[in-house]
mmCIF file of C-alpha atoms in Angstrom:
data_model
loop_
_atom_site.group_PDB
_atom_site.id
_atom_site.type_symbol
_atom_site.label_atom_id
_atom_site.label_comp_id
_atom_site.label_asym_id
_atom_site.label_seq_id
_atom_site.Cartn_x
_atom_site.Cartn_y
_atom_site.Cartn_z
ATOM 1 C CA MET A 202 -18.948 -58.340 -18.862
ATOM 2 C CA ASP A 203 -22.898 -58.895 -17.212
ATOM 3 C CA ALA A 204 -21.482 -57.134 -13.524
ATOM 4 C CA ALA A 205 -19.598 -54.249 -15.720
ATOM 5 C CA GLY A 206 -22.975 -53.709 -17.600
ATOM 6 C CA THR A 207 -24.156 -53.033 -21.261
ATOM 7 C CA LYS A 208 -22.960 -49.772 -22.313
ATOM 8 C CA VAL A 209 -19.399 -51.472 -21.571
ATOM 9 C CA VAL A 210 -20.351 -53.736 -24.212
ATOM 10 C CA GLU A 211 -21.840 -50.897 -26.032
ATOM 11 C CA GLU A 212 -18.127 -49.653 -25.965
ATOM 12 C CA CYS A 213 -15.846 -53.134 -26.439
ATOM 13 C CA ALA A 214 -18.236 -53.190 -29.761
ATOM 14 C CA GLN A 215 -17.389 -50.104 -31.149
ATOM 15 C CA TYR A 216 -13.533 -50.213 -30.641
ATOM 16 C CA ALA A 217 -13.628 -54.598 -32.304
ATOM 17 C CA GLY A 218 -10.486 -54.294 -34.502
ATOM 18 C CA GLN A 219 -8.791 -51.859 -32.076
ATOM 19 C CA TYR A 220 -6.260 -53.666 -30.489
ATOM 20 C CA GLN A 221 -3.234 -54.144 -31.587
ATOM 21 C CA SER A 222 -1.267 -54.255 -28.355
ATOM 22 C CA GLY A 223 -3.452 -56.111 -27.458
ATOM 23 C CA PHE A 224 -6.044 -54.861 -25.610
ATOM 24 C CA VAL A 225 -9.009 -52.250 -25.440
ATOM 25 C CA THR A 226 -9.670 -50.027 -22.473
ATOM 26 C CA THR A 227 -13.403 -49.065 -21.845
ATOM 27 C CA GLN A 228 -14.653 -47.223 -19.020
ATOM 28 C CA GLY A 229 -15.449 -49.192 -15.445
ATOM 29 C CA GLY A 230 -19.392 -49.050 -16.124
ATOM 30 C CA ASN A 231 -20.967 -50.118 -12.922
ATOM 31 C CA LEU A 232 -18.063 -52.236 -12.154
ATOM 32 C CA LEU A 233 -16.547 -49.527 -8.960
ATOM 33 C CA CYS A 234 -13.979 -48.765 -11.395
ATOM 34 C CA SER A 235 -12.488 -45.764 -13.687
ATOM 35 C CA LYS A 236 -10.870 -48.253 -16.435
ATOM 36 C CA ILE A 237 -11.340 -52.244 -17.200
ATOM 37 C CA ILE A 238 -9.164 -53.375 -19.767
ATOM 38 C CA HIS A 239 -9.236 -56.099 -21.642
ATOM 39 C CA LEU A 240 -6.761 -58.686 -22.779
ATOM 40 C CA ILE A 241 -7.248 -60.752 -25.859
ATOM 41 C CA THR A 242 -5.860 -64.059 -24.743
ATOM 42 C CA ASP A 243 -2.899 -65.391 -26.582
ATOM 43 C CA ASN A 244 -1.810 -67.647 -23.568
ATOM 44 C CA GLN A 245 0.933 -65.627 -23.433
ATOM 45 C CA VAL A 246 0.619 -64.407 -19.855
ATOM 46 C CA LYS A 247 3.797 -62.919 -19.126
ATOM 47 C CA SER A 248 4.135 -60.905 -22.098
ATOM 48 C CA GLN A 249 0.074 -59.422 -20.926
ATOM 49 C CA VAL A 250 0.337 -58.275 -17.589
ATOM 50 C CA SER A 251 3.893 -56.817 -18.879
ATOM 51 C CA LYS A 252 1.315 -54.757 -21.105
ATOM 52 C CA VAL A 253 -1.180 -53.327 -18.653
ATOM 53 C CA LEU A 254 1.394 -52.403 -16.289
ATOM 54 C CA HIS A 255 2.832 -50.736 -18.340
ATOM 55 C CA GLU A 256 -0.263 -49.286 -19.779
ATOM 56 C CA CYS A 257 -1.475 -48.763 -16.510
ATOM 57 C CA GLU A 258 2.060 -46.479 -15.627
ATOM 58 C CA GLN A 259 2.097 -44.738 -18.925
ATOM 59 C CA ARG A 260 -2.297 -43.113 -18.693
ATOM 60 C CA MET A 261 -0.502 -42.512 -14.084
ATOM 61 C CA TYR A 262 -3.396 -45.398 -12.966
ATOM 62 C CA LYS A 263 -2.364 -45.290 -9.227
ATOM 63 C CA SER A 264 -3.961 -49.423 -8.913
ATOM 64 C CA VAL A 265 -4.540 -51.677 -10.985
ATOM 65 C CA ALA A 266 -6.119 -55.234 -10.866
ATOM 66 C CA PHE A 267 -6.035 -58.723 -11.869
ATOM 67 C CA PRO A 268 -7.939 -62.253 -12.275
ATOM 68 C CA ALA A 269 -5.863 -65.564 -12.610
ATOM 69 C CA ILE A 270 -5.303 -64.601 -16.358
ATOM 70 C CA GLY A 271 -6.061 -67.451 -18.487
ATOM 71 C CA THR A 272 -7.630 -70.377 -15.701
ATOM 72 C CA GLY A 273 -9.967 -69.898 -17.267
ATOM 73 C CA GLN A 274 -11.884 -70.858 -20.953
ATOM 74 C CA ALA A 275 -8.788 -70.715 -21.766
ATOM 75 C CA GLY A 276 -7.546 -74.108 -19.704
ATOM 76 C CA GLN A 277 -3.932 -72.878 -19.015
ATOM 77 C CA SER A 278 -2.111 -74.378 -15.597
ATOM 78 C CA PRO A 279 -2.588 -72.398 -11.842
ATOM 79 C CA ALA A 280 0.676 -73.807 -11.892
ATOM 80 C CA LYS A 281 2.116 -72.260 -15.187
ATOM 81 C CA VAL A 282 0.273 -69.257 -15.113
ATOM 82 C CA ALA A 283 0.925 -68.074 -11.206
ATOM 83 C CA ASP A 284 4.604 -68.218 -12.258
ATOM 84 C CA GLU A 285 4.538 -66.304 -15.330
ATOM 85 C CA MET A 286 1.789 -63.204 -13.307
ATOM 86 C CA LEU A 287 4.956 -63.244 -11.599
ATOM 87 C CA ASP A 288 7.659 -62.876 -12.769
ATOM 88 C CA ALA A 289 5.884 -60.456 -14.419
ATOM 89 C CA ILE A 290 5.214 -57.606 -12.120
ATOM 90 C CA MET A 291 8.856 -58.648 -10.497
ATOM 91 C CA GLU A 292 10.582 -57.419 -13.914
ATOM 92 C CA PHE A 293 8.067 -54.169 -13.317
ATOM 93 C CA ALA A 294 8.146 -53.696 -9.431
ATOM 94 C CA ARG A 295 12.192 -53.533 -10.291
ATOM 95 C CA GLN A 296 12.415 -50.780 -13.120
ATOM 96 C CA LYS A 297 13.108 -47.841 -11.314
ATOM 97 C CA SER A 298 11.323 -45.747 -13.334
ATOM 98 C CA VAL A 299 7.667 -46.580 -12.434
ATOM 99 C CA GLN A 300 6.071 -43.329 -10.560
ATOM 100 C CA HIS A 301 2.727 -44.092 -10.648
ATOM 101 C CA LEU A 302 1.247 -47.722 -9.960
ATOM 102 C CA HIS A 303 1.813 -48.212 -6.386
ATOM 103 C CA THR A 304 -0.914 -50.808 -5.612
ATOM 104 C CA ILE A 305 -1.034 -54.495 -8.227
ATOM 105 C CA LYS A 306 -3.543 -57.174 -7.108
ATOM 106 C CA ILE A 307 -3.962 -60.895 -7.684
ATOM 107 C CA VAL A 308 -7.475 -61.941 -7.467
ATOM 108 C CA ILE A 309 -7.354 -65.478 -7.310
ATOM 109 C CA PHE A 310 -11.302 -66.183 -6.225
ATOM 110 C CA GLN A 311 -11.026 -69.764 -6.988
ATOM 111 C CA THR A 312 -9.794 -71.369 -4.027
ATOM 112 C CA ASN A 313 -7.728 -74.841 -5.313
ATOM 113 C CA MET A 314 -5.348 -71.935 -7.357
ATOM 114 C CA LEU A 315 -4.411 -70.238 -3.889
ATOM 115 C CA THR A 316 -1.368 -73.538 -3.492
ATOM 116 C CA ASP A 317 -0.516 -72.560 -6.224
ATOM 117 C CA PHE A 318 0.362 -68.771 -6.383
ATOM 118 C CA TYR A 319 1.414 -69.179 -2.976
ATOM 119 C CA GLU A 320 4.326 -72.518 -4.473
ATOM 120 C CA SER A 321 5.223 -70.119 -6.136
ATOM 121 C CA MET A 322 5.366 -67.149 -4.244
ATOM 122 C CA LYS A 323 7.685 -69.066 -1.462
ATOM 123 C CA LYS A 324 9.605 -70.616 -4.650
ATOM 124 C CA ARG A 325 10.803 -67.541 -5.372
ATOM 125 C CA GLU A 326 11.630 -66.369 -1.983
ATOM 126 C CA ASP A 327 13.813 -69.455 -1.196
ATOM 127 C CA THR A 328 16.388 -68.804 -4.430
ATOM 128 C CA ASP A 329 15.890 -64.912 -3.634
ATOM 129 C CA THR A 330 18.129 -64.210 -0.413
ATOM 130 C CA SER A 331 21.503 -62.497 -2.578
ATOM 131 C CA THR A 332 19.823 -59.706 -3.085
ATOM 132 C CA THR A 333 19.652 -56.161 -0.556
ATOM 133 C CA GLU A 334 16.192 -55.858 -1.056
ATOM 134 C CA SER A 335 13.625 -59.424 -1.182
ATOM 135 C CA TRP A 336 11.304 -59.803 -4.304
ATOM 136 C CA LEU A 337 9.257 -59.646 -1.218
ATOM 137 C CA SER A 338 9.522 -56.764 -0.086
ATOM 138 C CA MET A 339 9.526 -55.736 -3.406
ATOM 139 C CA PHE A 340 5.892 -57.231 -3.316
ATOM 140 C CA LYS A 341 4.807 -55.599 -0.441
ATOM 141 C CA SER A 342 5.422 -52.100 -1.783
ATOM 142 C CA PHE A 343 3.465 -52.914 -4.473
ATOM 143 C CA PHE A 344 0.787 -55.183 -3.112
ATOM 144 C CA TRP A 345 -0.250 -53.500 0.031
ATOM 145 C CA GLY A 346 2.724 -50.623 0.609
ATOM 146 C CA LYS A 347 5.002 -50.306 3.095
ATOM 147 C CA LYS A 348 4.495 -47.936 7.018
ATOM 148 C CA GLN A 349 7.419 -47.406 9.045
ATOM 149 C CA SER A 350 7.172 -45.942 12.068
ATOM 150 C CA PRO A 351 10.418 -45.147 14.611
ATOM 151 C CA GLU A 352 10.654 -45.815 18.044
ATOM 152 C CA LYS A 353 12.908 -43.499 20.170
ATOM 153 C CA LYS A 354 15.468 -46.774 22.270
ATOM 154 C CA LYS A 355 18.576 -45.145 24.987
ATOM 155 C CA SER A 356 18.491 -41.993 22.552
ATOM 156 C CA MET A 357 18.871 -44.478 19.377
ATOM 157 C CA ILE A 358 16.096 -44.824 16.460
ATOM 158 C CA LEU A 359 15.509 -48.381 15.441
ATOM 159 C CA GLU A 360 12.477 -48.438 12.945
ATOM 160 C CA LYS A 361 9.936 -50.282 13.412
ATOM 161 C CA LYS A 362 8.533 -53.001 10.824
ATOM 162 C CA VAL A 363 5.760 -53.168 10.320
ATOM 163 C CA ASP A 364 4.566 -54.355 6.937
ATOM 164 C CA LEU A 365 0.469 -54.334 6.789
ATOM 165 C CA VAL A 366 -1.248 -56.509 4.429
ATOM 166 C CA THR A 367 -4.927 -56.726 3.540
ATOM 167 C CA PHE A 368 -6.244 -60.523 2.325
ATOM 168 C CA GLN A 369 -10.069 -59.484 0.964
ATOM 169 C CA ILE A 370 -11.712 -62.445 0.990
ATOM 170 C CA CYS A 371 -15.145 -63.432 -1.231
ATOM 171 C CA GLY A 372 -17.408 -65.944 -1.149
ATOM 172 C CA GLU A 373 -20.669 -67.757 -0.981
ATOM 173 C CA SER A 374 -21.797 -67.387 2.101
ATOM 174 C CA GLN A 375 -20.788 -65.866 5.723
ATOM 175 C CA GLU A 376 -19.868 -69.500 6.763
ATOM 176 C CA ASN A 377 -17.796 -69.524 4.229
ATOM 177 C CA VAL A 378 -15.653 -65.780 4.032
ATOM 178 C CA TYR A 379 -15.366 -67.113 8.038
ATOM 179 C CA LYS A 380 -13.723 -70.282 7.289
ATOM 180 C CA THR A 381 -11.758 -68.774 4.428
ATOM 181 C CA GLU A 382 -10.649 -66.216 7.211
ATOM 182 C CA SER A 383 -10.405 -68.551 10.596
ATOM 183 C CA TRP A 384 -7.827 -70.254 7.734
ATOM 184 C CA ILE A 385 -5.746 -67.820 7.107
ATOM 185 C CA LYS A 386 -5.072 -66.818 10.716
ATOM 186 C CA ASP A 387 -4.194 -70.109 11.256
ATOM 187 C CA LEU A 388 -1.794 -69.719 7.744
ATOM 188 C CA ILE A 389 0.095 -67.084 9.230
ATOM 189 C CA LEU A 390 0.585 -67.750 13.046
ATOM 190 C CA LYS A 391 2.035 -71.100 12.021
ATOM 191 C CA GLU A 392 5.122 -69.775 10.500
ATOM 192 C CA GLN A 393 4.842 -66.863 13.067
ATOM 193 C CA PHE A 394 7.460 -66.802 16.610
ATOM 194 C CA GLU A 395 9.204 -65.023 18.795
ATOM 195 C CA HIS A 396 12.093 -65.082 20.555
ATOM 196 C CA THR A 397 13.676 -62.791 23.334
ATOM 197 C CA VAL A 398 17.464 -62.401 24.134
ATOM 198 C CA SER A 399 18.126 -60.703 27.867
ATOM 199 C CA ASP A 400 21.195 -60.157 28.770
ATOM 200 C CA GLU A 401 22.882 -56.973 30.889
ATOM 201 C CA ALA A 402 25.108 -55.921 27.644
ATOM 202 C CA ILE A 403 21.704 -55.331 26.206
ATOM 203 C CA GLY A 404 22.124 -51.934 27.678
ATOM 204 C CA SER A 405 26.300 -51.333 26.462
ATOM 205 C CA PHE A 406 24.608 -50.976 22.546
ATOM 206 C CA ASP A 407 24.779 -47.669 20.965
ATOM 207 C CA LYS A 408 24.089 -46.451 17.315
ATOM 208 C CA ARG A 409 26.315 -48.976 15.650
ATOM 209 C CA GLN A 410 24.717 -51.768 17.511
ATOM 210 C CA PHE A 411 21.632 -49.710 15.960
ATOM 211 C CA ASP A 412 22.810 -49.409 12.914
ATOM 212 C CA LEU A 413 23.257 -53.234 12.729
ATOM 213 C CA LEU A 414 19.740 -54.368 14.497
ATOM 214 C CA THR A 415 18.312 -52.418 11.863
ATOM 215 C CA ASP A 416 19.486 -53.649 9.027
ATOM 216 C CA LEU A 417 19.269 -56.913 10.546
ATOM 217 C CA GLN A 418 15.343 -56.101 10.162
ATOM 218 C CA ARG A 419 15.800 -54.863 6.756
ATOM 219 C CA ARG A 420 17.105 -57.428 5.333
ATOM 220 C CA ASN A 421 14.127 -60.719 7.531
ATOM 221 C CA LYS A 422 11.308 -60.444 7.912
ATOM 222 C CA VAL A 423 10.821 -59.591 11.809
ATOM 223 C CA SER A 424 10.120 -57.109 13.874
ATOM 224 C CA ILE A 425 12.912 -56.230 16.665
ATOM 225 C CA GLN A 426 11.817 -54.343 19.734
ATOM 226 C CA PHE A 427 14.786 -53.049 21.996
ATOM 227 C CA GLU A 428 13.099 -52.908 25.958
ATOM 228 C CA ASN A 429 15.216 -50.673 28.029
ATOM 229 C CA LYS A 430 13.994 -50.802 31.256
ATOM 230 C CA VAL A 431 13.412 -54.448 32.318
ATOM 231 C CA SER A 432 16.105 -55.875 33.870
ATOM 232 C CA PRO A 433 18.508 -57.499 32.304
ATOM 233 C CA PRO A 434 17.434 -55.260 28.647
ATOM 234 C CA GLN A 435 15.939 -57.312 26.999
ATOM 235 C CA ILE A 436 15.984 -57.366 22.708
ATOM 236 C CA LYS A 437 11.978 -58.842 21.016
ATOM 237 C CA ILE A 438 12.386 -60.232 18.259
ATOM 238 C CA SER A 439 9.005 -61.350 15.521
ATOM 239 C CA GLY A 440 9.062 -63.123 12.423
ATOM 240 C CA ILE A 441 8.813 -66.124 10.041
ATOM 241 C CA SER A 442 10.566 -68.505 12.769
ATOM 242 C CA ARG A 443 13.331 -69.344 10.361
ATOM 243 C CA ASP A 444 14.510 -65.981 9.976
ATOM 244 C CA VAL A 445 13.699 -64.873 13.891
ATOM 245 C CA CYS A 446 15.785 -68.089 15.072
ATOM 246 C CA SER A 447 19.119 -66.715 11.746
ATOM 247 C CA VAL A 448 18.644 -63.410 13.576
ATOM 248 C CA SER A 449 18.712 -64.296 17.420
ATOM 249 C CA VAL A 450 22.184 -66.178 16.149
ATOM 250 C CA GLU A 451 23.391 -63.319 15.008
ATOM 251 C CA VAL A 452 22.171 -60.690 18.096
ATOM 252 C CA GLN A 453 23.816 -63.457 20.566
ATOM 253 C CA ASN A 454 26.901 -62.385 18.377
ATOM 254 C CA ILE A 455 26.859 -58.885 18.993
ATOM 255 C CA ILE A 456 26.625 -59.513 22.568
ATOM 256 C CA LYS A 457 29.834 -61.710 22.650
ATOM 257 C CA GLY A 458 31.516 -58.759 20.744
ATOM 258 C CA ILE A 459 30.254 -56.396 23.425
ATOM 259 C CA LYS A 460 31.251 -58.596 25.708
ATOM 260 C CA SER A 461 34.217 -58.519 24.358
ATOM 261 C CA THR A 462 35.350 -55.328 23.542
ATOM 262 C CA GLU A 463 34.539 -54.966 27.407
ATOM 263 C CA GLU A 464 36.495 -57.553 28.144
ATOM 264 C CA GLU A 465 39.647 -56.842 26.442
ATOM 265 C CA GLN A 466 39.428 -52.679 27.418
ATOM 266 C CA SER A 467 39.441 -54.298 31.445
ATOM 267 C CA LYS A 468 42.685 -55.940 30.669
ATOM 268 C CA ALA A 469 44.175 -53.003 29.166
ATOM 269 C CA GLU A 470 43.219 -50.870 31.821
ATOM 270 C CA LEU A 471 44.374 -53.785 34.619
ATOM 271 C CA LEU A 472 47.544 -53.711 31.964
ATOM 272 C CA CYS A 473 48.179 -50.274 31.947
ATOM 273 C CA ASN A 474 48.716 -49.639 35.213
ATOM 274 C CA LEU A 475 51.465 -52.504 35.883
ATOM 275 C CA VAL A 476 53.513 -51.214 32.270
ATOM 276 C CA GLU A 477 53.039 -47.535 29.933
ATOM 277 C CA TRP A 478 54.657 -47.967 26.466
ATOM 278 C CA ARG A 479 55.019 -44.111 24.994
ATOM 279 C CA TYR A 480 56.169 -42.073 22.749
ATOM 280 C CA PRO A 481 57.970 -38.837 21.406
ATOM 281 C CA GLY A 482 55.834 -35.885 21.955
ATOM 282 C CA SER A 483 56.390 -32.631 22.555
ATOM 283 C CA ASN A 484 59.512 -30.699 23.914
ATOM 284 C CA ASP A 485 61.833 -34.617 24.143
ATOM 285 C CA SER A 486 58.819 -35.374 26.419
ATOM 286 C CA PHE A 487 56.668 -38.838 26.103
ATOM 287 C CA VAL A 488 52.606 -39.876 26.600
ATOM 288 C CA PRO A 489 51.588 -43.290 26.909
ATOM 289 C CA PHE A 490 50.516 -44.605 23.703
ATOM 290 C CA ASP A 491 46.033 -45.686 24.456
ATOM 291 C CA LYS A 492 44.685 -48.501 27.467
ATOM 292 C CA LEU A 493 43.944 -50.697 24.111
ATOM 293 C CA THR A 494 47.383 -50.286 21.918
ATOM 294 C CA ASN A 495 49.485 -50.549 25.233
ATOM 295 C CA MET A 496 48.459 -53.585 25.891
ATOM 296 C CA HIS A 497 49.071 -55.000 22.653
ATOM 297 C CA LEU A 498 53.208 -53.778 22.305
ATOM 298 C CA GLU A 499 53.368 -55.008 25.766
ATOM 299 C CA HIS A 500 51.675 -58.495 24.169
ATOM 300 C CA ALA A 501 53.889 -58.628 21.459
ATOM 301 C CA LYS A 502 57.064 -57.967 23.693
ATOM 302 C CA ILE A 503 55.619 -61.161 26.200
ATOM 303 C CA ALA A 504 55.370 -63.480 22.588
ATOM 304 C CA LYS A 505 58.990 -62.578 21.259
ATOM 305 C CA LYS A 506 57.411 -61.075 17.944
ATOM 306 C CA PRO A 507 59.893 -59.153 17.005
ATOM 307 C CA TYR A 508 57.169 -56.434 14.866
ATOM 308 C CA LEU A 509 54.246 -54.627 16.326
ATOM 309 C CA ASN A 510 52.713 -51.775 13.325
ATOM 310 C CA VAL A 511 50.913 -49.331 15.805
ATOM 311 C CA LYS A 512 49.167 -45.877 15.210
ATOM 312 C CA ILE A 513 50.341 -42.616 16.557
ATOM 313 C CA ASN A 514 49.145 -39.276 15.777
ATOM 314 C CA LYS A 515 46.703 -40.352 13.021
ATOM 315 C CA LYS A 516 50.238 -42.597 11.009
ATOM 316 C CA ASN A 517 51.672 -45.720 10.399
ATOM 317 C CA TYR A 518 54.588 -46.786 12.538
ATOM 318 C CA LYS A 519 56.582 -50.389 12.780
ATOM 319 C CA VAL A 520 57.637 -50.728 15.672
ATOM 320 C CA ASP A 521 60.730 -52.439 16.037
ATOM 321 C CA LEU A 522 59.888 -54.500 19.438
ATOM 322 C CA ASN A 523 64.132 -55.339 20.450
ATOM 323 C CA THR A 524 65.340 -52.578 19.703
ATOM 324 C CA LEU A 525 62.725 -50.208 20.777
ATOM 325 C CA GLN A 526 62.040 -48.414 17.623
ATOM 326 C CA ALA A 527 59.535 -47.352 15.244
ATOM 327 C CA ILE A 528 59.954 -46.629 11.756
ATOM 328 C CA ASP A 529 56.531 -44.913 9.400
ATOM 329 C CA ASP A 530 56.102 -45.103 6.214
ATOM 330 C CA GLN A 531 58.242 -42.179 4.863
ATOM 331 C CA GLY A 532 61.537 -44.041 6.849
ATOM 332 C CA LYS A 533 61.711 -42.240 9.699
ATOM 333 C CA THR A 534 62.648 -43.953 12.695
ATOM 334 C CA ILE A 535 61.930 -42.376 16.308
ATOM 335 C CA ASN A 536 62.757 -43.832 20.084
ATOM 336 C CA ILE A 537 59.136 -45.194 22.376
ATOM 337 C CA GLN A 538 59.479 -46.130 25.538
ATOM 338 C CA ARG A 539 58.735 -49.528 27.811
ATOM 339 C CA VAL A 540 58.355 -47.733 31.847
ATOM 340 C CA SER A 541 57.148 -51.487 34.338
ATOM 341 C CA LYS A 542 55.631 -49.154 36.056
ATOM 342 C CA ASP A 543 56.099 -51.482 40.110
ATOM 343 C CA GLU A 544 60.026 -50.737 39.703
ATOM 344 C CA GLY A 545 59.773 -47.661 38.876
ATOM 345 C CA LYS A 546 62.434 -47.693 36.123
ATOM 346 C CA LEU A 547 62.846 -48.487 32.593
#
């Protein structure tokens, strides 16, 4: 109140007793803000924070800053206050009706309370991994906003996710500010990790694989960079160490899938030079199956399987590998052929 000035004090006195909602709103006075919302302490931190957030949204305010409510003269536990404040903000952030309030700050002057708020955020991060957008992503969108710049690689667009966080450090001296800045940087570096995956198969990535990478980046706290101008091509994954490790495993699985597909296509290519399976076309002619279906039919015959389901002209057929007849879903039967090319006969 001293910093706000006498006009704010007089305005508070004018509104004394008129706080049916649990707070009084005054002008900003000498402070660098347009309004000050004065809370009437009732130890219900979550409820108070929620009321203020909805008041800001209703009045179309763009930003709001909270102190650690109730940790001063009210003497409430910092850990309890952290949990209740973050609960209220999370519930507010999930509401689809929110349009105006974009920035929410919690200003903590007491350094010993930083751990309580950090642990509260960490606890929620560990227990809320099943949601489509994690709680941390929602906090970033409300506290700091999201900035994404598209990066074009191989005619594909892989979104480069960059979440900027701004720390505002206040201290009694410049030396204390420098020490706090160094401490924050050390914490960030301890959590950061980078891993590079190099493989020739990365050069075969198409839109499907790029979509998978984009989804992995969205669901995890990592940044994925695609480098195809080096040999072999590389994928660089950086971010929180545990997420980097799990995403690296997923990327390796994508690469294995590509290699498996390429190997299968190579085998199918070789096999079609030896055996060709055909189905009826127009004018009493027969048309070769695609190479993969050709291979599946031949492998099924070698394995002495009685039937195999295939698609012919986008229709489902069940092939009898003994009689070389195929039946569709309506019971219509067609004859198919197996031609051994090396013998030149059926």
